[in-house]
Amino acid sequence: MLVTPNLDDRTYDDLVAGAEERVRQLCPEWTDFGPADPGRTLVETFAFLTEVLIWRANRLPEAAYIEFLARMGVRMGPPAAASTRIAISRDDAAADLLLPAGTVIGADRGGAKGEAVEFRTLAPLRLAAGETSGEVRAAHAELVAGELLGLSDGTAGQAYKVAQTPILAPLGAPLDLAVGIETPRDEVAAGVAAIEVDGAVYVLWSEVAAFDAGTEGKPVFVADRITGIIRFAPEARLMEGAGGAAGPAAQARALAAIPPAARRIRAWYRVGGGEAGNVVPHALTKIERDGVAATNPAAAAGGRAAETLANALVRGPRDIASRGRAVTAQDYEALATSRAPVARARAHAMAETWAHADRGTVEVVLTPHLPQNHRLGPPTRAVLEEACTDLGRSEVQEHLDQHRPLGGKCKARWVRFKPVRIRVRAALRPYENAVEVADRLRKALDEMLSPLGSDERDGWAFGEPLRSWHINDVARREPAIVYLEDPIIETPEAPDDVCAAIAPDRTQEGVWYAGCGDAVYRSVNNGDGWELAHAFEGETVRLVETPADWHGAPEMRGLVAAITESAAGGSFYVSRDCGDSWELMLRFEAGIGVNDLDFLMREDGPTILFAARDGFREFTLGRDKTWRRILVNPDTPDMQVWALTVARNPVGSAQRYTVFLSGDDKGLFYSAEDGLPGTFIPIGPAGMEKGLLRILRTHEFGGQARVWAGVRVSRGVEGQGCFEYRVTGKAGDAPRVRPYPKGWNGESCRGIAFKGDMVLVATHRAGVQTLSLTDPDPQWRPSDVNCGLPQRSLDLLQPINVLASNDSRAMAGPGLEDGGIGGGLYRTEDGQTFARTSSRTHVGSVTLPSNWLFCSAGAHEIEEVGDES
């Protein structure tokens, strides 16, 4: 680290002492140097004045640093204007309606300090006859149009100053900042942007960041938006040739076009902005147009004050190093944070994090700027996400695309937030006010967890787990606290209720999905922590599935399918990015329902197969708008399909897949020909034709695909364990079947999963039964009542509703019957011992995905430890 030099470190006392010593050397007859001596008064006076001069001299390095940055083109960031979409509606649509650009839309209440807030539309809006509504973008800004700056003298390096300052940061709208040079009509080239003012034509010149080799001869200018100074190109003697130097004979030339002499110069620019424009939804309703109503459905965001000097001094060297080019991660982050809607950013190569990402794609995760008037309390997700506008993200994406390398890909998105709340019990020193201490500790915890940061401190680090150590460290800075008991961290968003679905992502290490209530939750660390992937409001998640790991197609990576149900019917959703975003593919009416689904690849792309209550269906992504029914059994076209699974055919087979499904009252069917219509054959097994095969799962073991069928029985009926079918891949060649009844305790099979040679089966009363395929005489082994799974009585486990596994571990989702503990998810590595992995309360630490940040889940709970003596 470079240390700023102290040019003179002498203090007032040092100067007085030095003067006294000098006086004694040069004037020994001056013997009284006490406070009453007039000479001492003069010495102290000049010591004081000299100390002030020393202080000013020591300010020189900082002043020089600022001047050096200014000379290298670093300028203070201007204020930015909030913007939003305005919804316009009218009752009388008999005639055309035109709202010109600049139409004023006012707020029904004042801004942060009570000042009037007026937005102006950035483009015209035309409603044709018959149209009753439309949308237009508006901003908290005012356009200054055609201001006369002066008359060009034709020389290089001219500079002019606008009348109103500062000029706003670009809004991405026409005339954000443009300079017009008066030009005779016959000299205006076709296609050149020009504006007519008072009968004269002004050709519009463009703003550039700096004059360089790419601007020579071009009609451009450089602007300092804070001071409002517009500069045209200077002249310079440039280096001639590769490695040559400009000598005395080299001729100076302008670095860009120069306005011709005697031509008038005008400017178009916008002023206003600031944080007052960050208004809430439906605040902008005032429009002076009869019969027309206006409102902003979403909050206005992006309003920001001008940059502080302290921030510019930190940012300047980084901007100089990157030279406006996005090469390193720091370059992308600097470019993103230069936009008004962004407070912080993190850039990373997506392929290093996600298997489904394209090579060369850089993801830039954005943290929104939050106005000061929105920071009165801890930042909740609702407040933060209100500032994460589509307009703001689009602005950043466009800015990054302009600076990214040729051929590179860049994706900007808003950061995701994980809500947390802390509960602590603290012992206080005697006579301390517990309420005041609690308030101070809450504020300190909120500042520590803040995702926003400030000029004084950085925000919480992306992906950094929250540990008890962090909380204790904050408490140590509070002198009134003697000690803390182990803090409890609450994460209200976790699959800690009864789960309807659980599935690992077999193409992404450590990633799991759980369907619980109306939400799909995701874990990126094998269940050590869970986050809300998506909430389907008003719907209940019934199924979540992912493709098998042997699907080698890139289109299968990151693919997740979910089925939800509501009073109106069901819905089918797909995510192509491991649950980060979801797309509604189709809705189906009530009564149809989906019991199971699986994946295969058609020539047209990834295809999802559905076991539905009214038959067998399929849907090809990227092609289909609705699902298609495939006839399985001509005798029962509406046969309910209970379960299905897709197996990979052996190498050398003419077809790629064998599809197994179980039909109501018809037993098991299979198609060795990719599940195409007319290829399904019934295969029994004998005695299982009454809809009892409710679970089908594929297991690749020993170099061969095997399909396992689980028997679901009614209460009081003995179950028969599971059946294994060897996949041959040959049409008409019925798969060989092997039952595994030994050791089975008469339970229903509720789910099947595999971990290496181990088969795990979810049951109603016996927990998770396991069987090893490498044993000479395989037999089932039930869970011990003390295995860690929840109990509904002293000697009886809760039923296991869902079960899934990957290569390293399995997860079980118990139900909740007869009271007691139940629900949630339990993880096992050996199939015999389980540990709860979905709790909403934690002691020790809470994990965070690498591109997420924490936010507040409510006020932290601070309790004083009572006197227990």
XYZ file of C-alpha atoms in Angstrom, residues 322-658:
337
model
C -10.096 -0.763 -16.959
C -10.216 2.088 -19.524
C -13.932 1.441 -19.941
C -13.394 -2.120 -21.159
C -14.899 -5.217 -19.582
C -12.097 -7.777 -19.357
C -11.685 -8.794 -15.731
C -14.416 -9.448 -13.175
C -13.542 -6.132 -11.536
C -14.113 -4.373 -14.878
C -17.632 -5.791 -15.167
C -18.384 -4.836 -11.573
C -17.098 -1.292 -12.061
C -19.177 -0.824 -15.197
C -22.296 -2.153 -13.455
C -21.908 0.055 -10.378
C -21.448 3.106 -12.590
C -25.158 2.891 -13.398
C -27.534 4.674 -11.011
C -29.798 1.716 -10.087
C -26.860 -0.378 -8.797
C -25.148 -0.145 -5.403
C -22.897 -3.217 -5.651
C -22.142 -5.940 -8.178
C -20.393 -9.288 -8.392
C -19.176 -10.787 -11.670
C -18.195 -14.407 -12.243
C -17.880 -16.935 -15.035
C -21.180 -18.828 -15.045
C -19.599 -22.079 -16.211
C -17.543 -22.196 -13.003
C -20.750 -22.322 -10.963
C -23.442 -23.935 -13.132
C -23.245 -26.951 -15.422
C -25.979 -25.552 -17.689
C -24.120 -22.296 -18.417
C -22.482 -21.590 -21.778
C -18.725 -21.257 -21.816
C -17.638 -17.636 -21.968
C -20.768 -16.241 -20.315
C -20.160 -13.734 -17.533
C -22.941 -13.299 -15.010
C -23.079 -9.963 -13.218
C -25.194 -10.053 -10.068
C -26.584 -6.636 -9.153
C -27.515 -5.227 -5.759
C -30.022 -2.361 -6.042
C -29.351 1.152 -4.850
C -31.743 2.006 -2.024
C -32.599 5.666 -1.364
C -31.844 7.008 2.102
C -35.532 7.499 2.890
C -36.026 3.743 2.352
C -33.271 2.862 4.825
C -35.116 3.850 7.978
C -35.328 0.257 9.149
C -33.643 -3.050 8.329
C -33.774 -3.781 4.584
C -36.478 -6.386 4.014
C -36.888 -8.381 0.828
C -40.019 -6.429 -0.129
C -38.164 -3.099 0.068
C -35.112 -4.418 -1.779
C -37.022 -6.170 -4.550
C -39.114 -3.066 -5.148
C -35.882 -1.372 -6.211
C -34.966 -4.298 -8.528
C -36.784 -2.970 -11.583
C -36.738 -4.387 -15.097
C -35.811 -0.960 -16.447
C -32.791 -0.766 -14.153
C -31.558 -4.215 -15.117
C -32.053 -3.484 -18.816
C -30.032 -0.272 -18.475
C -27.134 -2.156 -16.895
C -27.349 -4.979 -19.445
C -27.166 -2.510 -22.325
C -24.192 -0.726 -20.743
C -22.316 -4.003 -20.219
C -23.052 -5.171 -23.764
C -21.445 -2.004 -25.112
C -18.164 -2.737 -23.313
C -17.885 -6.533 -23.296
C -15.342 -8.241 -25.566
C -16.370 -9.151 -29.087
C -17.909 -12.632 -29.023
C -18.298 -12.639 -25.253
C -21.626 -13.083 -23.509
C -22.853 -11.213 -20.483
C -25.952 -11.651 -18.356
C -26.973 -9.094 -15.750
C -29.512 -10.071 -13.102
C -30.638 -8.845 -9.721
C -29.285 -10.599 -6.655
C -31.479 -13.017 -4.687
C -32.029 -12.472 -0.959
C -32.240 -14.917 1.944
C -34.158 -13.533 4.944
C -32.680 -14.132 8.403
C -33.586 -13.100 11.934
C -31.347 -13.386 14.993
C -32.392 -14.263 18.537
C -29.905 -13.690 21.341
C -29.902 -13.732 25.144
C -27.378 -11.288 26.591
C -26.086 -10.715 30.112
C -25.745 -6.988 30.833
C -23.597 -5.054 33.221
C -25.339 -3.656 36.331
C -27.507 -0.560 35.927
C -27.587 -0.735 32.124
C -30.830 0.142 30.338
C -31.857 -3.125 28.674
C -34.131 -1.406 26.123
C -31.400 0.965 24.933
C -28.829 -1.823 24.756
C -31.237 -3.985 22.736
C -31.876 -1.119 20.306
C -28.154 -0.543 19.802
C -27.491 -4.247 19.281
C -30.338 -4.574 16.750
C -28.985 -1.619 14.802
C -25.472 -3.072 14.824
C -26.730 -6.469 13.630
C -28.729 -4.806 10.844
C -25.646 -2.862 9.713
C -23.564 -6.038 9.754
C -26.059 -7.980 7.610
C -26.945 -5.124 5.270
C -26.579 -6.103 1.597
C -26.149 -2.454 0.578
C -23.028 -1.186 2.297
C -22.135 2.503 2.653
C -19.250 4.930 2.210
C -17.890 3.750 5.580
C -18.217 -0.020 5.177
C -18.830 -2.702 2.593
C -22.071 -4.644 2.617
C -22.269 -8.318 3.508
C -20.043 -10.386 1.227
C -21.755 -12.378 -1.526
C -22.111 -16.022 -0.464
C -20.555 -15.510 3.000
C -22.226 -17.776 5.608
C -23.598 -16.148 8.748
C -21.874 -17.674 11.763
C -22.291 -17.270 15.494
C -18.822 -15.757 15.440
C -20.120 -12.768 13.458
C -22.867 -12.143 16.015
C -20.514 -12.498 18.974
C -18.066 -10.117 17.307
C -20.792 -7.450 17.074
C -21.752 -8.021 20.714
C -18.133 -7.570 21.855
C -18.240 -3.980 20.591
C -21.158 -3.189 22.908
C -19.610 -2.305 26.314
C -22.862 -2.949 28.192
C -22.860 -6.679 27.308
C -20.967 -9.104 29.533
C -21.572 -12.202 27.381
C -23.999 -13.795 24.920
C -25.525 -17.216 25.078
C -25.369 -19.189 21.828
C -27.340 -17.081 19.328
C -30.141 -18.644 17.316
C -30.468 -17.758 13.635
C -33.913 -18.091 12.068
C -34.467 -18.714 8.351
C -38.241 -18.619 7.788
C -37.948 -19.919 4.223
C -37.157 -23.621 4.416
C -39.039 -26.860 3.532
C -39.745 -27.633 7.182
C -43.369 -28.701 6.687
C -44.695 -31.846 5.020
C -43.075 -32.017 1.572
C -44.880 -33.315 -1.497
C -41.731 -33.705 -3.622
C -37.958 -34.005 -3.330
C -35.491 -34.346 -6.214
C -31.729 -33.996 -6.692
C -30.313 -32.168 -9.684
C -28.309 -34.982 -11.244
C -26.372 -32.639 -13.541
C -25.361 -30.163 -10.829
C -23.322 -31.334 -7.845
C -24.944 -30.707 -4.463
C -28.196 -29.196 -5.786
C -31.576 -30.431 -4.486
C -35.184 -29.278 -4.910
C -38.084 -29.684 -2.503
C -41.764 -28.960 -3.099
C -43.442 -27.782 0.088
C -46.757 -25.929 0.225
C -46.846 -23.307 -2.517
C -43.080 -23.145 -2.997
C -40.111 -24.890 -4.521
C -37.015 -24.656 -2.322
C -33.461 -25.254 -3.479
C -30.282 -26.326 -1.721
C -26.874 -25.921 -3.378
C -24.951 -27.771 -0.656
C -26.678 -31.157 -0.269
C -29.204 -29.860 2.238
C -26.873 -27.913 4.551
C -28.977 -24.869 3.727
C -32.171 -24.142 1.792
C -33.404 -21.091 -0.089
C -36.713 -20.182 -1.691
C -36.393 -20.793 -5.426
C -39.928 -19.744 -6.346
C -43.340 -19.329 -4.725
C -46.406 -20.209 -6.812
C -48.998 -18.046 -5.076
C -52.422 -19.673 -4.721
C -51.100 -23.055 -5.896
C -49.762 -26.185 -4.176
C -46.651 -27.935 -5.457
C -47.330 -31.641 -6.155
C -44.332 -32.805 -8.186
C -40.756 -31.663 -8.796
C -38.539 -33.740 -11.097
C -35.183 -33.499 -12.892
C -33.682 -35.552 -15.751
C -31.500 -38.611 -15.092
C -27.745 -38.065 -15.090
C -27.250 -40.308 -18.137
C -29.015 -37.780 -20.389
C -25.964 -36.324 -22.102
C -27.753 -33.589 -24.061
C -26.771 -30.045 -23.000
C -30.450 -29.083 -23.110
C -31.080 -31.387 -20.144
C -28.641 -29.566 -17.867
C -30.301 -27.297 -15.337
C -33.772 -28.515 -16.360
C -36.430 -28.769 -13.631
C -40.143 -29.513 -14.046
C -42.851 -28.767 -11.486
C -46.541 -29.614 -11.298
C -48.867 -27.510 -9.154
C -52.570 -27.747 -8.315
C -55.174 -25.197 -7.318
C -58.947 -24.987 -7.080
C -59.044 -24.002 -10.759
C -56.911 -26.929 -11.949
C -53.239 -27.655 -12.425
C -50.166 -26.044 -13.965
C -46.935 -27.251 -15.533
C -43.812 -25.110 -15.008
C -40.256 -25.493 -16.272
C -36.976 -23.967 -15.162
C -33.937 -24.181 -17.440
C -31.477 -22.644 -14.965
C -31.645 -24.817 -11.839
C -34.674 -23.045 -10.416
C -33.504 -19.437 -10.771
C -36.372 -18.582 -13.145
C -39.583 -20.410 -14.071
C -41.791 -20.440 -17.142
C -45.446 -21.473 -17.203
C -45.796 -24.016 -20.021
C -49.479 -24.928 -19.731
C -52.508 -25.066 -17.469
C -54.930 -27.967 -17.285
C -58.415 -28.112 -15.887
C -59.401 -29.490 -12.503
C -59.844 -33.261 -12.361
C -57.044 -34.125 -14.781
C -54.062 -34.059 -12.459
C -50.572 -35.503 -12.904
C -49.354 -38.466 -10.849
C -45.787 -38.721 -12.178
C -43.454 -37.439 -14.910
C -40.083 -38.172 -16.514
C -37.841 -36.908 -19.328
C -36.461 -38.068 -22.660
C -34.958 -36.450 -25.758
C -36.943 -36.293 -28.969
C -35.468 -35.027 -32.216
C -37.197 -31.692 -31.563
C -35.757 -31.262 -28.065
C -36.306 -32.241 -24.421
C -39.668 -33.919 -23.897
C -41.581 -34.447 -20.660
C -43.820 -37.514 -20.277
C -46.808 -37.314 -17.929
C -48.663 -40.024 -16.038
C -52.024 -38.257 -15.877
C -55.358 -39.242 -14.385
C -56.916 -39.334 -17.839
C -54.089 -41.000 -19.742
C -50.491 -40.801 -20.927
C -49.301 -37.457 -22.337
C -46.142 -35.752 -23.583
C -44.886 -32.205 -24.104
C -41.826 -31.190 -26.150
C -40.165 -27.991 -24.956
C -39.622 -25.284 -27.535
C -42.191 -26.763 -29.868
C -45.489 -27.595 -28.175
C -48.105 -25.172 -26.884
C -50.134 -27.909 -25.245
C -49.536 -31.533 -24.323
C -50.406 -34.439 -26.594
C -52.148 -37.649 -25.585
C -50.482 -40.974 -26.478
C -52.746 -44.034 -26.614
C -51.396 -46.876 -24.477
C -54.249 -49.373 -24.427
C -56.926 -49.163 -27.174
C -59.433 -50.884 -24.889
C -59.215 -48.149 -22.239
C -58.246 -44.863 -23.942
C -58.873 -42.851 -20.740
C -56.944 -45.235 -18.497
C -55.437 -43.492 -15.482
C -51.643 -43.755 -15.482
C -50.244 -44.009 -11.956
C -46.506 -43.934 -12.554
C -43.906 -43.935 -15.321
C -40.157 -44.065 -15.781
C -37.725 -43.795 -18.702
C -34.760 -46.180 -19.030
C -31.807 -45.974 -21.383
C -31.691 -48.852 -23.856
C -28.510 -50.938 -24.092
C -25.821 -49.915 -26.550
C -26.639 -51.131 -30.058
C -30.398 -50.848 -29.686
C -32.229 -49.298 -32.608
C -34.162 -47.071 -30.222
C -32.797 -44.978 -27.383
C -35.363 -45.430 -24.637
C -37.694 -47.900 -22.997
